[in-house]
XYZ file of C-alpha atoms in Angstrom:
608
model
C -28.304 -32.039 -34.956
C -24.789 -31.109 -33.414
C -24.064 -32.377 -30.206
C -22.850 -30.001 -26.641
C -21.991 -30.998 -23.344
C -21.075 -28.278 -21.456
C -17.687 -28.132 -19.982
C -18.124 -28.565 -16.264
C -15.276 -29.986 -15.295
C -13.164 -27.458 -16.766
C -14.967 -24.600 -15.230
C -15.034 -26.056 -11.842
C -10.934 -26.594 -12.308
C -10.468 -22.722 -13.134
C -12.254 -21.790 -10.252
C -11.837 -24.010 -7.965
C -8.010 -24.612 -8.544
C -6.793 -21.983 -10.774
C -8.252 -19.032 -9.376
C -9.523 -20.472 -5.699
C -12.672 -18.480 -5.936
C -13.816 -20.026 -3.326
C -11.561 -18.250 -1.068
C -11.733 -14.945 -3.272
C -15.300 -14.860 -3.007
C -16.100 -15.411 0.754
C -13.237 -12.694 1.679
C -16.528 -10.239 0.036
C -18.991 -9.603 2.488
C -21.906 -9.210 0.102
C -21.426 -12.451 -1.170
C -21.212 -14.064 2.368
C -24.167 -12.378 3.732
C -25.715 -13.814 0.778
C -24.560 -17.429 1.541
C -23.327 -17.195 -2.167
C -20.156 -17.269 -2.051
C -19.961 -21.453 -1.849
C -18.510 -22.510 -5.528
C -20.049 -25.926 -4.478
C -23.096 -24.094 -4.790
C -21.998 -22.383 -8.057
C -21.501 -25.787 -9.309
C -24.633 -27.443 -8.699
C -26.330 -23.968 -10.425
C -24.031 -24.637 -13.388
C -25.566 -28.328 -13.741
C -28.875 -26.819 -13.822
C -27.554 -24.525 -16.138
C -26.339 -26.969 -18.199
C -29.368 -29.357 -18.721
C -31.199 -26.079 -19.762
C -28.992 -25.215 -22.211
C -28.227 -28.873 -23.755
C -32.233 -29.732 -23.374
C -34.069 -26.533 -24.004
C -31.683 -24.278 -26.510
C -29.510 -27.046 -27.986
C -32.592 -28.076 -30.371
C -34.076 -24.720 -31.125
C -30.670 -23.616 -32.494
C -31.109 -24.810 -36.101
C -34.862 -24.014 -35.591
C -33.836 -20.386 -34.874
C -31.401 -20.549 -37.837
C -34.017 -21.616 -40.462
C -37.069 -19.836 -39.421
C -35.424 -16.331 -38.093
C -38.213 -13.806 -36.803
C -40.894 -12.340 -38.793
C -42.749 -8.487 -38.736
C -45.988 -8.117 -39.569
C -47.421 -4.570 -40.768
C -47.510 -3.046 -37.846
C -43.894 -3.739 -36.877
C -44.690 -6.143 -34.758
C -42.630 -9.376 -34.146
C -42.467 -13.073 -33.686
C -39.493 -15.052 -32.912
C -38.620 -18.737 -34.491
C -40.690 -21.505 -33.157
C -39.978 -22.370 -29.505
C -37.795 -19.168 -28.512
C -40.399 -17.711 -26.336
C -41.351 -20.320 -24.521
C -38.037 -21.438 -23.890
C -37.550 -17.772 -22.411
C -40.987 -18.562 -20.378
C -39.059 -21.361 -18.830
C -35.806 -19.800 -18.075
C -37.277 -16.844 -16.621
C -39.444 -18.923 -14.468
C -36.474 -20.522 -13.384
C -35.276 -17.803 -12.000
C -31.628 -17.480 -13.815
C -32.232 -13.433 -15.766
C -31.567 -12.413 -12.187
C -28.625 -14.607 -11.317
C -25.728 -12.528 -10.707
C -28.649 -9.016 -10.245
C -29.009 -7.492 -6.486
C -31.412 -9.202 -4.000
C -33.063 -5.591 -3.232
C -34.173 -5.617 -7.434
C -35.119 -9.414 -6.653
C -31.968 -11.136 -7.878
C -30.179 -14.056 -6.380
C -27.145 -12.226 -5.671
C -25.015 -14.960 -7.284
C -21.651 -14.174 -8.325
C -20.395 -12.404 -11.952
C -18.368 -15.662 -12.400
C -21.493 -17.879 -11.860
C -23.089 -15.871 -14.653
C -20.395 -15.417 -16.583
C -20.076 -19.644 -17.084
C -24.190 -20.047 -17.365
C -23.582 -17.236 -20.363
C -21.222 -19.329 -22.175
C -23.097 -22.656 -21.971
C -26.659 -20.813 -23.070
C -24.294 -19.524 -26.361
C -22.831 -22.452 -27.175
C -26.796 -23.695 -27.286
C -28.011 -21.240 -28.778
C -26.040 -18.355 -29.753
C -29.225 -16.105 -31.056
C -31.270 -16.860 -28.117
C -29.035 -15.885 -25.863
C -29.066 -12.340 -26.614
C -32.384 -11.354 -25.909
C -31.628 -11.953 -22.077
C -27.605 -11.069 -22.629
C -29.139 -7.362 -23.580
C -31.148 -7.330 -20.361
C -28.369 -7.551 -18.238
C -26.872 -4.817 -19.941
C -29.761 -2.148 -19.310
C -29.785 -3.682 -15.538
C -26.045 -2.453 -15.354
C -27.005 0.736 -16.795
C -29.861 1.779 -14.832
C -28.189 0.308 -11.501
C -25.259 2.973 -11.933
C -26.640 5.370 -13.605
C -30.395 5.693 -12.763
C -32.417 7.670 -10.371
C -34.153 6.067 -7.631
C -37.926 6.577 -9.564
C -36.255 4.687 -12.776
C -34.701 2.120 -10.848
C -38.176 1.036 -8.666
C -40.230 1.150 -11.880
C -37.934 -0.665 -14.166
C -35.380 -2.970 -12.242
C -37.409 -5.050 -10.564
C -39.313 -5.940 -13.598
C -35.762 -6.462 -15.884
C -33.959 -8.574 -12.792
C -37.614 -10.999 -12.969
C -37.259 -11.197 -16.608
C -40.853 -9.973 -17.268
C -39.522 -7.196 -19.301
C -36.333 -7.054 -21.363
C -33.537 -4.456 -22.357
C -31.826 -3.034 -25.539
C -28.934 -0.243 -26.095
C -29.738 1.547 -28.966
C -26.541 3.345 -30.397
C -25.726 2.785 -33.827
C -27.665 5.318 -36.575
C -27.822 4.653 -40.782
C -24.836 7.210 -40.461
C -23.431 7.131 -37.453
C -21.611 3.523 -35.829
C -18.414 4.006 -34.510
C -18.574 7.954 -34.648
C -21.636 8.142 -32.324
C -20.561 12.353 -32.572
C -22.592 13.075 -35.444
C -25.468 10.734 -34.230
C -29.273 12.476 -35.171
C -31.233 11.331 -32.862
C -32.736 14.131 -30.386
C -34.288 15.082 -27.403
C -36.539 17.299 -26.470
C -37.132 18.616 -22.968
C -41.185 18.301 -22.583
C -41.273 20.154 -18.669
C -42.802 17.693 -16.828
C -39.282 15.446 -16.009
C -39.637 13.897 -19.925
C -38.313 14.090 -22.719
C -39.321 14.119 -26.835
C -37.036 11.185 -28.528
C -36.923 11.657 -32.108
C -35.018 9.506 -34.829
C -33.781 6.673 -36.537
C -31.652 3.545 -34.476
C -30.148 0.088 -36.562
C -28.461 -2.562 -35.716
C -30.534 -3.265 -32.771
C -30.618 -6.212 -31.174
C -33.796 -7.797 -29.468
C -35.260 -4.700 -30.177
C -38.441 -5.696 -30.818
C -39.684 -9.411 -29.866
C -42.739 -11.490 -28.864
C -40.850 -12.804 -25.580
C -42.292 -10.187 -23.024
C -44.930 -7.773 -22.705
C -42.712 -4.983 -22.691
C -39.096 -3.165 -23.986
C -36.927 -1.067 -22.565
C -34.889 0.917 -24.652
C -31.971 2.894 -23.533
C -31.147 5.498 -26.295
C -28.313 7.830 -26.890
C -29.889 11.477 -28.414
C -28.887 14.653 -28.013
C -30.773 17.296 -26.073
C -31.721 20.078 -28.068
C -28.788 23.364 -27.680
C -26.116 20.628 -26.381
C -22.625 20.804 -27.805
C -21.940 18.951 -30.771
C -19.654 15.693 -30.354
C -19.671 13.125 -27.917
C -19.758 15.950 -25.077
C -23.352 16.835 -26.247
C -24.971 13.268 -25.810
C -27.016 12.270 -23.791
C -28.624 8.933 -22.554
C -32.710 8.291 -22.135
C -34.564 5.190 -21.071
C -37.451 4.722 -23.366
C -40.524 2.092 -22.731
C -41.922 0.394 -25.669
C -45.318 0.628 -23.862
C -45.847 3.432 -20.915
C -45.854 2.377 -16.933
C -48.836 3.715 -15.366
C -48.229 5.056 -11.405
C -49.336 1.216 -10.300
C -46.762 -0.338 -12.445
C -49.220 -1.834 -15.325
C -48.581 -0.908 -18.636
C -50.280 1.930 -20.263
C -50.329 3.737 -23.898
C -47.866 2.243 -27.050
C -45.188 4.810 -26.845
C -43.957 6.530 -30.377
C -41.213 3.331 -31.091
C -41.926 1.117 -33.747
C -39.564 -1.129 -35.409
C -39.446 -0.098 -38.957
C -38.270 -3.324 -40.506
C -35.567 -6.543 -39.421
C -31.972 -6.835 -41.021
C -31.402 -9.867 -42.996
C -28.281 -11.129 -41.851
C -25.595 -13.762 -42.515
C -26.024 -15.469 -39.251
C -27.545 -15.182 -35.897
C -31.243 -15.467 -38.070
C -33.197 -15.961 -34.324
C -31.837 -12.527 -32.977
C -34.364 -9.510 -34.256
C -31.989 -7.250 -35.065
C -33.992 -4.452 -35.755
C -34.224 -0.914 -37.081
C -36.384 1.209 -34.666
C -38.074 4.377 -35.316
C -38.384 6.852 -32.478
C -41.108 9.607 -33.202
C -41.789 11.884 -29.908
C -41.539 8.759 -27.742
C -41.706 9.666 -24.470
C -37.791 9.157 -22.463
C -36.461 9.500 -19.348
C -32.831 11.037 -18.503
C -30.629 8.345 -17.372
C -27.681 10.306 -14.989
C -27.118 13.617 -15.923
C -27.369 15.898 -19.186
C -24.917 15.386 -21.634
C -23.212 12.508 -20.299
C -24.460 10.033 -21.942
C -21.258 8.372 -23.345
C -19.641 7.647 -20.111
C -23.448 6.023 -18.874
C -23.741 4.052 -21.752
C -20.295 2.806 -21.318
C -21.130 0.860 -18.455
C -23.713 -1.051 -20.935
C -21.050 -1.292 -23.797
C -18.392 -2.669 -21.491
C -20.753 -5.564 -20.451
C -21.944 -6.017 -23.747
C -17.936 -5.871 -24.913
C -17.774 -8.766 -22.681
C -20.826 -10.818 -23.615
C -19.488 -10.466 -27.031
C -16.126 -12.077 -26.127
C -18.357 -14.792 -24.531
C -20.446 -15.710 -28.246
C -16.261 -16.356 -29.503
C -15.704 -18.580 -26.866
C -19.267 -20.255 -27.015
C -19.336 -20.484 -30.688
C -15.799 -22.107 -30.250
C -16.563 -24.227 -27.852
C -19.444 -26.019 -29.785
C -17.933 -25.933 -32.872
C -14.666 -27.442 -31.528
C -16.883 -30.489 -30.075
C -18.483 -31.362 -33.185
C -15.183 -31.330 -35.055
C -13.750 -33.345 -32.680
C -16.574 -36.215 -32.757
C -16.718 -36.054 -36.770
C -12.607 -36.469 -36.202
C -13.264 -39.474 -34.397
C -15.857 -41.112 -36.452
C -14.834 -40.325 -40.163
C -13.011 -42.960 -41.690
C -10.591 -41.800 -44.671
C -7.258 -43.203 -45.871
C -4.532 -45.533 -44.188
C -2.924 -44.548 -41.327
C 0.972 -45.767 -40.777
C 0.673 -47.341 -38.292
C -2.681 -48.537 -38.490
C -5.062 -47.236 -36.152
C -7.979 -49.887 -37.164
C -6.201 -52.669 -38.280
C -9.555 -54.298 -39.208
C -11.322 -51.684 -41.232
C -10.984 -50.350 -44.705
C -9.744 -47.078 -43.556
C -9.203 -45.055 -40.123
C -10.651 -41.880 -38.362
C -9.201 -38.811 -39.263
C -8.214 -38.042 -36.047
C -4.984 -40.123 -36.565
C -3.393 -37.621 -38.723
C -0.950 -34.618 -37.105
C -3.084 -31.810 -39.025
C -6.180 -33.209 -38.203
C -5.404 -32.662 -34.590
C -3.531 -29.630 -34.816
C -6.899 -27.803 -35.884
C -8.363 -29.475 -33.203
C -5.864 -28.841 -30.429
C -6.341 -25.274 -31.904
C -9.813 -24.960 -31.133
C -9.071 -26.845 -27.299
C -6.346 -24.284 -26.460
C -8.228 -21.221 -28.095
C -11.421 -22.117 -25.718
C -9.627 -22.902 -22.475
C -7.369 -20.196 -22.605
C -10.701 -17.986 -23.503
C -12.525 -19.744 -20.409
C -9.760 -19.048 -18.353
C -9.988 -15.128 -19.073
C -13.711 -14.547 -18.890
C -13.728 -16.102 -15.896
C -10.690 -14.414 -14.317
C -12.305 -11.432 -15.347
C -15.915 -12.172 -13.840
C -14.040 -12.749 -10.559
C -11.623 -9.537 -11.011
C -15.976 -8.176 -11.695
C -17.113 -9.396 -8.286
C -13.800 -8.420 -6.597
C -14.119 -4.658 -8.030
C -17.787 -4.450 -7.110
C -18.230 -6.036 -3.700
C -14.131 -6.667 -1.614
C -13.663 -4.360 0.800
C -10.315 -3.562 0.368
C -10.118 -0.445 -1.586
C -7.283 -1.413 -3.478
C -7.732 -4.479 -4.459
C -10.974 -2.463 -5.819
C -8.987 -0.243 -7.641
C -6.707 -2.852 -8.949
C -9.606 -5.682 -10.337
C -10.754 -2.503 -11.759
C -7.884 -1.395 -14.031
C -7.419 -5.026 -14.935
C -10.854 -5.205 -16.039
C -10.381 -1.864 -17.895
C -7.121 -3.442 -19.794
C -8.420 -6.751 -20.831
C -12.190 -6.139 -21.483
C -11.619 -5.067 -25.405
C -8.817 -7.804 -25.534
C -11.387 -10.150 -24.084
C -13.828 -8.941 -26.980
C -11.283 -8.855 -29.780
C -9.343 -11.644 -28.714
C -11.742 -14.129 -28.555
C -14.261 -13.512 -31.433
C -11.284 -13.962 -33.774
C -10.085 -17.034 -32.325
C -13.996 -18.165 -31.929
C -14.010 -16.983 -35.978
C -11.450 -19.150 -36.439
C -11.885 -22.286 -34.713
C -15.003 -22.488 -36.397
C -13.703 -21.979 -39.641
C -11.182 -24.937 -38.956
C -14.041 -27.348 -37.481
C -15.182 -26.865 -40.642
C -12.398 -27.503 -42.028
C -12.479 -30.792 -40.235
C -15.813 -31.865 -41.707
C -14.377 -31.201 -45.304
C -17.247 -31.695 -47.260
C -19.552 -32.193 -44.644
C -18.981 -28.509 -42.772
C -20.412 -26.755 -45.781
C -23.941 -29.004 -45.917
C -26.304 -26.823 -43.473
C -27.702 -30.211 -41.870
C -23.996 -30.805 -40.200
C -24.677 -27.412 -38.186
C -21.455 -26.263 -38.886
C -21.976 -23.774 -41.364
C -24.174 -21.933 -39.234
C -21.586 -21.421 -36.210
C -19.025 -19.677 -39.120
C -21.970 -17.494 -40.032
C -23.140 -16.819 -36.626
C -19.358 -16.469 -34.666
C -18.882 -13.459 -37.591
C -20.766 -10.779 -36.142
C -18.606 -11.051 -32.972
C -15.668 -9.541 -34.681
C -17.821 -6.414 -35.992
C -20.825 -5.396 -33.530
C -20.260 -3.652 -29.983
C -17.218 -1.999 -31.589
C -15.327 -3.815 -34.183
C -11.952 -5.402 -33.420
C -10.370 -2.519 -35.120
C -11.952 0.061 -32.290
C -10.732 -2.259 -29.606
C -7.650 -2.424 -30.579
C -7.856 1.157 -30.766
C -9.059 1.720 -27.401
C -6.769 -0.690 -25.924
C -3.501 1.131 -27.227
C -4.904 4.541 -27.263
C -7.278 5.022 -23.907
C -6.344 1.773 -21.441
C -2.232 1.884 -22.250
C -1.052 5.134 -23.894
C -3.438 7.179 -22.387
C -2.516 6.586 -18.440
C 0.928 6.454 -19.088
C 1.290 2.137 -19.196
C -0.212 2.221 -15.962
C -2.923 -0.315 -16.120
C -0.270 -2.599 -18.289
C 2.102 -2.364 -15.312
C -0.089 -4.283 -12.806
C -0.545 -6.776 -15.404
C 3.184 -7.269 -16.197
C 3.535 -7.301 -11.885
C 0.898 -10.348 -12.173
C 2.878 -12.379 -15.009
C 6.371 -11.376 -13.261
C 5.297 -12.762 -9.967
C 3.677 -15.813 -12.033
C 7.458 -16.063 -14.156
C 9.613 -16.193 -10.965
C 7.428 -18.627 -8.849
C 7.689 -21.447 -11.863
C 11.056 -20.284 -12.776
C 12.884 -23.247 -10.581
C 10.254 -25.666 -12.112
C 11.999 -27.834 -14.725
C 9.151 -29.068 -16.759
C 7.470 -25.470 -16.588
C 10.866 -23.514 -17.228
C 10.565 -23.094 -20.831
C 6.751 -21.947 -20.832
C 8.163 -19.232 -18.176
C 10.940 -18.235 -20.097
C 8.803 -17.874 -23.601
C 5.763 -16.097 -21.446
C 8.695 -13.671 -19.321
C 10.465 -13.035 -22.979
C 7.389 -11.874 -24.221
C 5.971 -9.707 -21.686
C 9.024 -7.957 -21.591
C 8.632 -7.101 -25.156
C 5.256 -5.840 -24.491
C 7.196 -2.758 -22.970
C 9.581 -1.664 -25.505
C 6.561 -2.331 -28.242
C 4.525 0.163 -26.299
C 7.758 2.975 -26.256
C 8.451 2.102 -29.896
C 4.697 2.954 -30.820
C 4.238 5.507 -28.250
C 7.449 7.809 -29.662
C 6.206 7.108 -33.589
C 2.716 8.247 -32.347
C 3.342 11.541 -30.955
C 4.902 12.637 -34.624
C 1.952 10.594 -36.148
C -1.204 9.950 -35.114
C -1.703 7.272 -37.458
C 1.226 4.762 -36.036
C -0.757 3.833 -33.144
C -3.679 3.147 -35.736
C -1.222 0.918 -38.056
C 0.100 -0.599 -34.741
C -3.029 -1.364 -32.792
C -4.761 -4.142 -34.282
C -1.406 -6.380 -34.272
C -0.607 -4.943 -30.706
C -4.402 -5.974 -29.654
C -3.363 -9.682 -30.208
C 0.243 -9.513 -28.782
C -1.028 -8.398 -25.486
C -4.105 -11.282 -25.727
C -1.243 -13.909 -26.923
C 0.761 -12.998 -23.535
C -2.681 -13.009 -21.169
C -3.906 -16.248 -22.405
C 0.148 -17.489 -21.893
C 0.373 -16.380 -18.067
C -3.248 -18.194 -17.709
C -1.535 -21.467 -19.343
C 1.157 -21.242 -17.455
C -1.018 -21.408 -14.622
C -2.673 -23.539 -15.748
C 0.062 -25.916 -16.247
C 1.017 -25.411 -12.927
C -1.948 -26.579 -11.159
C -2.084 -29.696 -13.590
C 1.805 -30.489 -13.204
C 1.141 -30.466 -9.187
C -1.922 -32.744 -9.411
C 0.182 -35.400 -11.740
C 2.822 -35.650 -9.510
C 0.592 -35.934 -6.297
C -1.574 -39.003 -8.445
C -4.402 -37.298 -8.444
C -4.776 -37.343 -12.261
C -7.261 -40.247 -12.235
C -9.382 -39.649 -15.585
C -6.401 -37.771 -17.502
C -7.555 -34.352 -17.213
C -4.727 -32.475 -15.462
C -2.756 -35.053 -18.589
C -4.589 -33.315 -21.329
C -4.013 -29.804 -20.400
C -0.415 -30.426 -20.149
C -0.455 -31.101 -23.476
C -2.792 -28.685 -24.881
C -0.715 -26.351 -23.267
C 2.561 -27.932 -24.800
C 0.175 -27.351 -28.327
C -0.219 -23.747 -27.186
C 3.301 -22.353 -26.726
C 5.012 -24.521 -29.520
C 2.429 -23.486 -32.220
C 0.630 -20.950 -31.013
C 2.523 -18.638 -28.783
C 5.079 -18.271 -31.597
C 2.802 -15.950 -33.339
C 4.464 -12.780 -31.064
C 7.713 -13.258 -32.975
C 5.469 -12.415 -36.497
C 3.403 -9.787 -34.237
C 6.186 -7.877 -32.884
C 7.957 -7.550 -35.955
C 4.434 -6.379 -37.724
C 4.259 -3.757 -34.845
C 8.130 -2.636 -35.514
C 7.711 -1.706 -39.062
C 5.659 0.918 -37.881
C 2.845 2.544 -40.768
C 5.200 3.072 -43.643
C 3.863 0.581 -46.013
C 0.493 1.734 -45.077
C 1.027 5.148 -46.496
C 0.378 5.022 -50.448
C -1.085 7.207 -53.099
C -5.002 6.678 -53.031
C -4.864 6.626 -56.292
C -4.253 3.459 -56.379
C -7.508 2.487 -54.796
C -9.344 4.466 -57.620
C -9.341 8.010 -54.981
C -8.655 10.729 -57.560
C -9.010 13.729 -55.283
C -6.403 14.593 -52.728
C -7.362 13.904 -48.650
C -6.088 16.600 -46.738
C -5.896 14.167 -43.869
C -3.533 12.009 -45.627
């Protein structure tokens, strides 16, 4: 069975000396009044945390993986051998309403608590962590968006864990362009609605873990407009709530059948069938996009988090085979007395491994930047430092998602590599964390739509605005290390870059007013300039803090050593990937623009 130990120590160094939350969070009076704003309290939950993950979801992973879920005839289903009770125990334990309000019965904890807990429970158990992961989504939902009725019968029961949540988008025809989605509504005159039609793709939709679903569910209402401006968002029980709270009648959803998949096998994903279920509007008619967004930008998130979890665990068990495997004669020799020595003595050896450590820590670093940026945007009173957590959360959440499912893809794929032979044989584990970090790149919008969205809505749109306070954060960051002569060069690489972000966004900007399609060429390459600069300014301070704590001798156990040098790894083989990207983004759509012909298309496009 693959091994985990969840990275404690390096969480408790990003928020305790990178990003003093500490400090950040007691300056929010919710937080305070909650007596939760302690991170020595966030760090003993995170050891708890931790010995559920490694004890309880560690073992079922391969469990999960082998058995996957099973429907019987009458579409109902039962999950791999130990999920459920596994949820029993976590929801017992309190932790699906860590980070909720206390008025729903949450703990009040902050996002960057839950944020790290997320992580460890994927790198465990990437499939099991999703039936809760959806929960929190629907909570998110229904807090914002809900009315006061939907939010007394349904939160309280999500936040305790005794019921769980879905977000049911995605139709046989309709993923990306949810426009032309089927799915109806029809008004029944009594505050309810008729939900009619066909959802896929959905995860945890239907499950043995709890006596009851809730579905949220895009549809349109019958005589809306067509498009996005039509749609419409509904909350749909899997069984009714009676007046008392108990559960009543089956509603009209039924999960039609379960997706065989290439990975995450202990995840129903399902396809559910909605025939006159009874709904409920969730915020107002025809809005439904802009609701559901607040689900889909959590979710966005929480997918990020299965690239860095996937990573994570995968980048251990390379690391341990690297250490162990004994192959060839290393000059010098690193075991004078044996027949051969580990692996790990060879340069490219360790540079997949270093590029699995610097792909995780600089992921780390972000999500939990961004959980604080969360709690800052939700709770400070300071209005603009509301406003500003906010746009920065608006920026980085799809590079956040993009960025670090490929580099989770891809630091699995080179653990792998690591175990040679080995990585491909399902009993290593490794296998299955290539097959399960692959969905990350295509569900909750592929990569391809964030980019999109990144360029298009969060840069183009507002004029660079939301960029700017970014590029104020790594100019600050540039000229306080600037004088710093072992940090100088990391600052001058990270400053040289940024800059370029600038006149990238003007070149593609001016090419995409006389053609839509530049920013489409542009945006996937543009997606992983900007992550290549965020994760840079986080190394850099990174670097910092580990630099100081060298020189002061407080570098006892060769931490603060180690990420000196992973970040060394990161900007002299890593970083160097903007010169490729900006040059990619320069040459602009040209070569993209060919004859279909020549992919077999024999009748003209008129869009091309």
């Amino acid at each position: 069975m693959p091994i985990y130990k969840a990275p404690l120590r390096d969480m408790k160094f990003l928020m305790d000396e990178v990003l003093k939350a500490d400090e950040a969070l007691k300056a929010m009076p919710y937080y305070a009044e909650n007596e939760t704003a302690d991170t020595d309290l966030i760090g003993q939950v995170l050891e708890e945390a931790a010995k559920f993950a490694t004890n309880e979801l560690l073992p079922l992973n391969a469990v999960g993986d082998q058995e996957g879920c099973v429907r019987d005839a009458e579409g109902n289903v039962t999950t791999p051998a130990g999920f459920k009770a596994a949820y029993t125990k976590f929801r017992q334990a309190g932790w699906t309403g860590l980070d909720a309000d206390p008025q729903w019965g949450g703990q009040g904890m902050p996002h960057l608590a839950n944020i790290a807990v997320t992580e460890m429970n994927i790198s465990a158990n990437v499939a099991w962590s999703m039936y809760p992961g959806l929960s929190h989504g629907a909570y998110s939902a229904l807090v914002a968006h809900g009315s006061d009725e939907l939010k007394a019968t349904y939160l309280p029961k999500i936040v305790s864990g005794e019921w769980t949540g879905t977000m049911c988008l995605t139709e046989p025809h309709a993923g990306t362009d949810l426009g032309i989605i089927r799915t109806k509504a029809t008004d029944n005159g009594d505050g309810s609605y008729a939900i009619s039609g066909t959802k896929i793709f959905i995860s945890a939709g239907e499950h043995d873990f709890t006596d009851n679903i809730v579905h949220l569910v895009l549809a349109r209402l019958e005589g809306s407009p067509e498009g996005t401006k039509g749609i419409s968002l509904f909350l749909v029980p899997k069984f009714m709530v009676n007046v008392d709270g108990s559960l009543g009648a089956r509603n009209g959803v039924v999960c039609g059948s379960l997706e065989h998949k290439m990975g995450i096998h202990g995840n129903a994903t399902a396809v559910l069938n909605f025939d006159g279920a009874t709904g409920y509007l969730v915020g107002e008619i025809n809005k439904g996009m802009n609701n559901m967004f607040t689900m889909m930008n959590a979710a966005r998130l929480g997918t990020g988090m299965q690239g860095l979890g996937i990573g994570e665990i995968a980048y251990q068990n390379a690391v341990a085979y690297a250490k162990d495997r004994l192959q060839m004669r290393h000059d010098p020799r690193v075991l004078p007395g044996e027949k051969a020595d580990p692996i790990i003595s060879y340069p490219d050896v360790r540079r997949m491994l270093l590029t699995g450590r610097a792909y995780t820590e600089g992921g780390r670093a972000l999500a939990l930047w961004l959980a604080l940026s969360l709690d800052t945007e939700h709770h400070h009173p300071d209005e603009a430092k509301r406003k500003e957590a906010a746009d920065l959360v608006a920026l980085l959440t799809p590079v956040a998602k993009a960025f670090m499912t490929d580099n989770g893809f891809n630091i699995a794929v080179q653990s792998q590599q690591v175990l040679g032979g080995h990585g491909y044989i399902r009993e290593w584990g490794m296998e299955q964390f290539v097959r399960d970090a692959r969905i990350g790149q295509i569900y909750e919008g592929t990569n391809s739509i964030q980019a999109l969205d990144l360029l298009g809505r969060k840069v183009l749109m507002d004029g660079g605005k939301k960029l700017q306070g970014l590029a104020s954060q790594v100019e600050a960051l540039v000229n306080e290390v600037a004088d710093d002569e072992e940090l100088q060069g990391y600052a001058d690489q990270l400053g040289k870059a940024a800059g370029q972000v600038a006149t990238l966004t003007m070149v593609v900007g001016h090419k995409a007013m006389e053609n839509a399609d530049e920013a489409n060429a542009a945006a996937v390459d543009y997606l992983r300039y900007v992550g290549h600069v965020t994760y840079a300014f986080l190394w850099v301070k990174m670097a910092k803090v580990a630099l100081d704590a060298v020189k002061a001798g407080k570098d006892k156990d060769g931490f603060y050593k180690a990420k000196l040098q992973t970040a060394k790894f990161y900007f002299d083989k890593l970083f160097p990937e903007t010169k490729m990207l900006s040059a990619t983004i320069k040459a602009g759509g040209d070569s993209l623009d060919v004859d279909l012909g020549m992919f077999g298309v024999e009748r003209e496009l008129a869009s091309v």
